[in-house]
Amino acid sequence: MAVISNLGYAIFGVSDLARWENFAVDLMGFQVGRRENGRLLTLRMDEYEQRIVLEQGAEDDVRAAGWQIDTEEALDAFADQVRAQGVNVEAGSAELARARRVEKLYVCADPNGFKHEFYFGPAIATSPFRSSVMKGPGFLTGPLGIGHLLPRSIDYKASVSFYRQVLGLKISDYIREEIAPGIVADATFFHSSSGRHHSLATAAIPSDKILNHIMVEVKDMDDVGLAYDRCVKAGYSMVLELGHHPNDKMFSFYVETPSGFAMECGYGGIVIDEANWEVISYSKMSDWGHKRRAPRAVAA
Ligand SMILES: [Fe+2]
């Protein structure tokens, strides 16, 4: 069976490219890949030509997730597997492959209203990655991919089934937290074959946006704290203050991006060894911290 290796890129439609460039480069430590005059900005996290693509758009939301598959044979077999589940899969055009900087890709839509692109053969940049603000060696990517996405589920059951059966992702664990008497926040976490604790998670959260957050991980813990300080100083809102998750063991904060969805910046996430992994259910989202932003004070 052909499997997804990792989450290799993410595509967002954003309304303010200039604000995003300042946020991503000067605060979070990404490097600009290329700009297409007011239409597009690509961000680098490592040796790849691009990892996050910001396309000019009104929705301020995720447009597509890019899933890396190791070989062309496995990619073709994977597309056949998805089709065999009754899902409409289209071959991406040569133009789309060029825009994504990959050799070949396929595209399908999920029940939450965004696209999943499966590809092989990413383009490597001619210059090494360099962050203008990071203290440490950069983002943790490689075989683990760029991090994770958490889209909200309109139909939670259908979404979990799609990510598991159609994408073939494995369940990492669940978190079911009673956030108010009788109200349980229920989230399911999924990993791909290379083992980052989760490359995708979903939850039934009421939201106008598809995307709740994207997570990126850094190799030096200080780069979490330094990014936090830069974001606060620049006036960005914290969606969740610094804290620690019990399931992926990530130390992180969540900042509100210029598009309104959050970006989680973390350190220390675990990698799953499939042979020795037991799926369990947690009863809280965080061991400590991750306090929600207090409502703005009302002037007396
Ligand atoms: Fe997360």
Short mmCIF file of C-alpha atoms and ligand atoms in Angstrom, two decimals:
data_model
loop_
_atom_site.label_atom_id
_atom_site.label_comp_id
_atom_site.label_asym_id
_atom_site.label_seq_id
_atom_site.Cartn_x
_atom_site.Cartn_y
_atom_site.Cartn_z
CA MET A 1 0.00 0.00 0.00
CA ALA A 2 1.26 3.45 -0.94
CA VAL A 3 1.38 5.90 1.96
CA ILE A 4 1.86 9.62 2.60
CA SER A 5 5.33 10.40 3.88
CA ASN A 6 4.68 13.83 5.41
CA LEU A 7 2.94 17.19 5.17
CA GLY A 8 5.29 18.96 2.77
CA TYR A 9 3.60 22.29 2.10
CA ALA A 10 0.55 24.44 2.80
CA ILE A 11 -1.24 26.96 0.59
CA PHE A 12 -3.14 29.90 2.08
CA GLY A 13 -5.33 32.56 0.49
CA VAL A 14 -4.48 35.79 2.34
CA SER A 15 -5.75 39.36 2.01
CA ASP A 16 -2.66 41.26 3.19
CA LEU A 17 0.58 39.93 1.70
CA ALA A 18 2.71 42.80 3.05
CA ARG A 19 1.55 42.26 6.62
CA TRP A 20 2.11 38.50 6.23
CA GLU A 21 5.65 39.07 4.97
CA ASN A 22 6.51 41.14 8.04
CA PHE A 23 4.88 38.60 10.38
CA ALA A 24 6.41 35.51 8.79
CA VAL A 25 9.91 36.83 8.13
CA ASP A 26 10.62 39.37 10.87
CA LEU A 27 8.70 37.70 13.70
CA MET A 28 8.48 33.95 12.98
CA GLY A 29 11.77 33.45 11.15
CA PHE A 30 10.73 32.27 7.68
CA GLN A 31 12.72 33.28 4.60
CA VAL A 32 11.16 34.75 1.47
CA GLY A 33 11.36 32.33 -1.45
CA ARG A 34 9.86 34.45 -4.21
CA ARG A 35 7.37 37.24 -4.74
CA GLU A 36 5.05 37.63 -7.71
CA ASN A 37 4.13 41.32 -7.64
CA GLY A 38 1.23 41.50 -5.21
CA ARG A 39 -0.18 38.13 -6.22
CA LEU A 40 1.93 35.66 -4.31
CA LEU A 41 4.63 35.24 -1.71
CA THR A 42 6.38 31.96 -0.95
CA LEU A 43 8.12 31.16 2.33
CA ARG A 44 11.08 28.89 2.95
CA MET A 45 11.70 26.85 6.10
CA ASP A 46 14.65 24.78 4.88
CA GLU A 47 16.40 23.75 1.66
CA TYR A 48 13.12 23.42 -0.26
CA GLU A 49 12.29 26.26 -2.63
CA GLN A 50 8.98 26.80 -0.86
CA ARG A 51 7.08 25.37 2.09
CA ILE A 52 4.25 27.87 2.61
CA VAL A 53 2.61 29.66 -0.29
CA LEU A 54 0.61 32.80 0.37
CA GLU A 55 -1.71 33.59 -2.53
CA GLN A 56 -3.55 36.91 -2.66
CA GLY A 57 -7.16 36.14 -1.74
CA ALA A 58 -10.05 37.43 0.28
CA GLU A 59 -10.75 34.31 2.32
CA ASP A 60 -7.80 34.44 4.77
CA ASP A 61 -7.88 30.70 5.12
CA VAL A 62 -6.19 27.48 4.02
CA ARG A 63 -6.56 26.52 0.35
CA ALA A 64 -4.60 23.30 0.16
CA ALA A 65 -2.42 20.87 2.05
CA GLY A 66 0.50 19.34 0.14
CA TRP A 67 1.31 15.74 1.03
CA GLN A 68 4.69 14.36 0.04
CA ILE A 69 4.97 10.84 -1.32
CA ASP A 70 8.42 9.36 -1.84
CA THR A 71 8.37 8.10 -5.43
CA GLU A 72 6.40 8.60 -8.63
CA GLU A 73 5.28 4.94 -8.53
CA ALA A 74 3.99 5.34 -4.98
CA LEU A 75 2.28 8.62 -5.93
CA ASP A 76 0.43 7.00 -8.84
CA ALA A 77 -0.54 4.02 -6.67
CA PHE A 78 -1.75 6.39 -3.94
CA ALA A 79 -3.97 8.29 -6.41
CA ASP A 80 -5.47 4.94 -7.50
CA GLN A 81 -6.13 4.02 -3.87
CA VAL A 82 -7.94 7.31 -3.24
CA ARG A 83 -10.02 6.84 -6.42
CA ALA A 84 -10.90 3.30 -5.30
CA GLN A 85 -12.57 4.87 -2.24
CA GLY A 86 -14.96 6.71 -4.56
CA VAL A 87 -13.24 10.08 -4.25
CA ASN A 88 -12.75 12.28 -7.30
CA VAL A 89 -9.00 12.65 -7.90
CA GLU A 90 -7.61 14.86 -10.65
CA ALA A 91 -4.12 14.96 -12.05
CA GLY A 92 -2.63 18.41 -11.40
CA SER A 93 -1.74 20.35 -14.56
CA ALA A 94 1.86 21.04 -15.58
CA GLU A 95 1.17 24.68 -14.68
CA LEU A 96 0.06 23.73 -11.15
CA ALA A 97 3.10 21.47 -10.70
CA ARG A 98 5.34 24.39 -11.71
CA ALA A 99 3.58 26.73 -9.28
CA ARG A 100 3.95 24.19 -6.48
CA ARG A 101 7.58 23.52 -7.43
CA VAL A 102 7.03 19.76 -7.67
CA GLU A 103 7.47 17.19 -10.43
CA LYS A 104 3.94 15.80 -10.41
CA LEU A 105 0.79 16.01 -8.29
CA TYR A 106 -2.81 14.92 -7.87
CA VAL A 107 -5.64 16.85 -6.23
CA CYS A 108 -8.81 15.94 -4.32
CA ALA A 109 -11.17 17.80 -1.97
CA ASP A 110 -12.06 16.80 1.57
CA PRO A 111 -15.38 17.09 3.47
CA ASN A 112 -14.15 20.29 5.15
CA GLY A 113 -13.86 22.28 1.95
CA PHE A 114 -10.16 22.40 1.25
CA LYS A 115 -7.94 20.61 -1.18
CA HIS A 116 -5.40 17.90 -0.62
CA GLU A 117 -2.55 17.76 -3.10
CA PHE A 118 -0.33 14.67 -3.29
CA TYR A 119 3.05 15.15 -4.89
CA PHE A 120 6.52 13.84 -5.40
CA GLY A 121 9.77 15.56 -6.45
CA PRO A 122 9.99 18.89 -4.59
CA ALA A 123 12.37 21.55 -5.96
CA ILE A 124 15.43 22.35 -3.86
CA ALA A 125 16.69 25.94 -3.63
CA THR A 126 20.09 26.96 -4.91
CA SER A 127 21.00 28.74 -1.66
CA PRO A 128 20.93 27.40 1.91
CA PHE A 129 18.06 28.38 4.23
CA ARG A 130 18.76 31.44 6.29
CA SER A 131 16.51 33.06 8.88
CA SER A 132 17.18 36.71 9.62
CA VAL A 133 15.93 36.43 13.22
CA MET A 134 16.41 32.89 14.53
CA LYS A 135 19.09 32.13 17.09
CA GLY A 136 19.17 28.36 16.52
CA PRO A 137 19.53 26.17 13.43
CA GLY A 138 16.01 26.78 12.15
CA PHE A 139 12.79 24.83 11.66
CA LEU A 140 12.48 21.10 12.27
CA THR A 141 11.35 19.70 8.90
CA GLY A 142 13.14 17.00 6.85
CA PRO A 143 11.31 13.66 6.83
CA LEU A 144 8.86 15.02 9.44
CA GLY A 145 7.53 17.65 7.05
CA ILE A 146 6.57 21.24 7.87
CA GLY A 147 4.41 20.63 10.94
CA HIS A 148 0.68 20.19 11.23
CA LEU A 149 -2.67 21.64 10.24
CA LEU A 150 -5.82 21.67 12.33
CA PRO A 151 -8.93 22.25 10.21
CA ARG A 152 -12.28 22.37 11.96
CA SER A 153 -14.75 19.66 11.05
CA ILE A 154 -18.21 20.47 9.79
CA ASP A 155 -19.09 16.77 9.97
CA TYR A 156 -16.62 15.39 12.51
CA LYS A 157 -17.33 11.71 11.85
CA ALA A 158 -17.07 12.10 8.07
CA SER A 159 -13.83 14.05 8.42
CA VAL A 160 -12.17 11.52 10.72
CA SER A 161 -13.21 8.77 8.35
CA PHE A 162 -11.84 10.68 5.32
CA TYR A 163 -8.46 11.38 6.90
CA ARG A 164 -8.16 7.79 8.05
CA GLN A 165 -9.67 5.78 5.20
CA VAL A 166 -8.98 8.00 2.18
CA LEU A 167 -5.72 9.69 3.14
CA GLY A 168 -4.59 6.56 4.98
CA LEU A 169 -3.33 8.53 7.99
CA LYS A 170 -3.00 6.66 11.28
CA ILE A 171 -4.67 7.76 14.51
CA SER A 172 -2.17 9.10 17.04
CA ASP A 173 -4.59 9.73 19.91
CA TYR A 174 -7.67 11.65 21.00
CA ILE A 175 -8.26 14.54 23.37
CA ARG A 176 -11.71 14.88 24.87
CA GLU A 177 -11.82 17.80 27.25
CA GLU A 178 -14.90 19.00 29.09
CA ILE A 179 -14.52 22.75 28.51
CA ALA A 180 -17.82 23.63 30.21
CA PRO A 181 -20.30 21.42 32.05
CA GLY A 182 -21.67 19.02 29.45
CA ILE A 183 -19.64 20.52 26.57
CA VAL A 184 -16.80 18.30 25.40
CA ALA A 185 -14.16 19.49 22.94
CA ASP A 186 -13.28 16.41 20.94
CA ALA A 187 -10.15 16.26 18.76
CA THR A 188 -8.56 13.44 16.75
CA PHE A 189 -4.86 13.50 15.86
CA PHE A 190 -3.32 11.76 12.82
CA HIS A 191 0.22 10.88 11.79
CA SER A 192 1.77 9.94 8.47
CA SER A 193 4.42 7.29 7.89
CA SER A 194 7.43 9.41 8.85
CA GLY A 195 6.03 9.72 12.37
CA ARG A 196 5.66 13.36 13.43
CA HIS A 197 3.14 13.01 16.30
CA HIS A 198 0.51 14.63 14.13
CA SER A 199 0.58 16.17 10.68
CA LEU A 200 -3.17 16.74 10.81
CA ALA A 201 -5.77 16.98 13.55
CA THR A 202 -9.41 17.90 13.43
CA ALA A 203 -12.08 18.89 15.90
CA ALA A 204 -15.71 19.90 15.82
CA ILE A 205 -15.20 23.56 16.68
CA PRO A 206 -17.64 26.23 15.52
CA SER A 207 -15.65 28.56 13.24
CA ASP A 208 -16.07 30.74 10.13
CA LYS A 209 -12.67 29.59 8.94
CA ILE A 210 -11.63 26.12 7.83
CA LEU A 211 -8.26 26.43 9.50
CA ASN A 212 -7.90 26.69 13.26
CA HIS A 213 -4.09 26.70 13.16
CA ILE A 214 -0.88 25.63 11.48
CA MET A 215 2.00 24.42 13.66
CA VAL A 216 5.67 24.86 12.85
CA GLU A 217 8.45 23.48 15.05
CA VAL A 218 11.88 24.96 15.75
CA LYS A 219 15.09 23.13 16.65
CA ASP A 220 16.10 25.43 19.50
CA MET A 221 13.71 26.02 22.41
CA ASP A 222 14.92 29.61 22.73
CA ASP A 223 13.48 30.31 19.28
CA VAL A 224 9.99 29.66 20.68
CA GLY A 225 10.53 32.25 23.42
CA LEU A 226 12.24 34.72 21.13
CA ALA A 227 9.42 34.48 18.54
CA TYR A 228 6.89 34.90 21.36
CA ASP A 229 8.62 38.08 22.55
CA ARG A 230 8.84 39.49 19.01
CA CYS A 231 5.12 38.83 18.39
CA VAL A 232 4.05 40.45 21.66
CA LYS A 233 6.30 43.45 21.05
CA ALA A 234 4.85 43.89 17.56
CA GLY A 235 1.32 43.92 19.00
CA TYR A 236 0.15 40.52 17.80
CA SER A 237 -2.52 38.78 19.90
CA MET A 238 -1.77 35.50 21.62
CA VAL A 239 -4.56 32.99 20.97
CA LEU A 240 -2.93 30.64 23.50
CA GLU A 241 -0.09 31.70 25.74
CA LEU A 242 3.01 29.48 26.24
CA GLY A 243 2.11 25.98 27.40
CA HIS A 244 2.65 22.24 26.95
CA HIS A 245 0.47 19.61 25.27
CA PRO A 246 0.16 16.18 26.94
CA ASN A 247 -0.09 14.18 23.72
CA ASP A 248 2.66 15.44 21.38
CA LYS A 249 4.66 16.93 24.33
CA MET A 250 5.00 20.18 22.40
CA PHE A 251 6.05 23.33 24.24
CA SER A 252 4.42 26.12 22.26
CA PHE A 253 2.43 29.31 21.90
CA TYR A 254 -0.31 30.21 19.42
CA VAL A 255 -0.28 33.64 17.81
CA GLU A 256 -3.05 35.13 15.68
CA THR A 257 -1.72 35.51 12.12
CA PRO A 258 -2.64 38.46 9.88
CA SER A 259 -5.33 36.13 8.43
CA GLY A 260 -7.04 35.49 11.77
CA PHE A 261 -6.25 31.79 12.05
CA ALA A 262 -3.46 30.89 14.47
CA MET A 263 0.14 29.80 14.02
CA GLU A 264 1.52 27.53 16.72
CA CYS A 265 5.28 27.77 17.20
CA GLY A 266 6.61 24.79 19.12
CA TYR A 267 9.61 22.82 20.31
CA GLY A 268 10.14 19.26 21.52
CA GLY A 269 7.33 17.34 19.78
CA ILE A 270 7.59 13.57 19.84
CA VAL A 271 7.98 11.21 16.89
CA ILE A 272 5.85 8.08 16.79
CA ASP A 273 7.39 4.63 16.51
CA GLU A 274 4.49 2.81 14.88
CA ALA A 275 5.59 -0.63 16.11
CA ASN A 276 5.31 0.41 19.76
CA TRP A 277 2.50 2.94 19.66
CA GLU A 278 -0.66 2.65 21.69
CA VAL A 279 -3.62 4.91 20.88
CA ILE A 280 -4.98 6.54 24.02
CA SER A 281 -7.43 9.27 24.90
CA TYR A 282 -6.46 12.35 26.92
CA SER A 283 -8.87 14.44 28.97
CA LYS A 284 -7.16 17.84 28.58
CA MET A 285 -5.55 19.83 25.79
CA SER A 286 -2.66 21.13 27.88
CA ASP A 287 -0.62 20.05 30.91
CA TRP A 288 0.01 23.67 31.83
CA GLY A 289 -0.30 27.10 30.26
CA HIS A 290 -1.91 27.62 26.83
CA LYS A 291 -4.22 30.05 28.54
CA ARG A 292 -6.73 31.56 26.23
CA ARG A 293 -6.46 35.24 25.48
CA ALA A 294 -8.55 37.18 27.98
CA PRO A 295 -11.40 39.17 26.47
CA ARG A 296 -10.42 42.78 25.96
CA ALA A 297 -11.01 44.86 29.08
CA VAL A 298 -14.04 47.12 28.83
CA ALA A 299 -13.30 50.72 29.78
CA ALA A 300 -15.19 51.79 32.88
FE FE B 1 -1.26 22.20 17.28
#
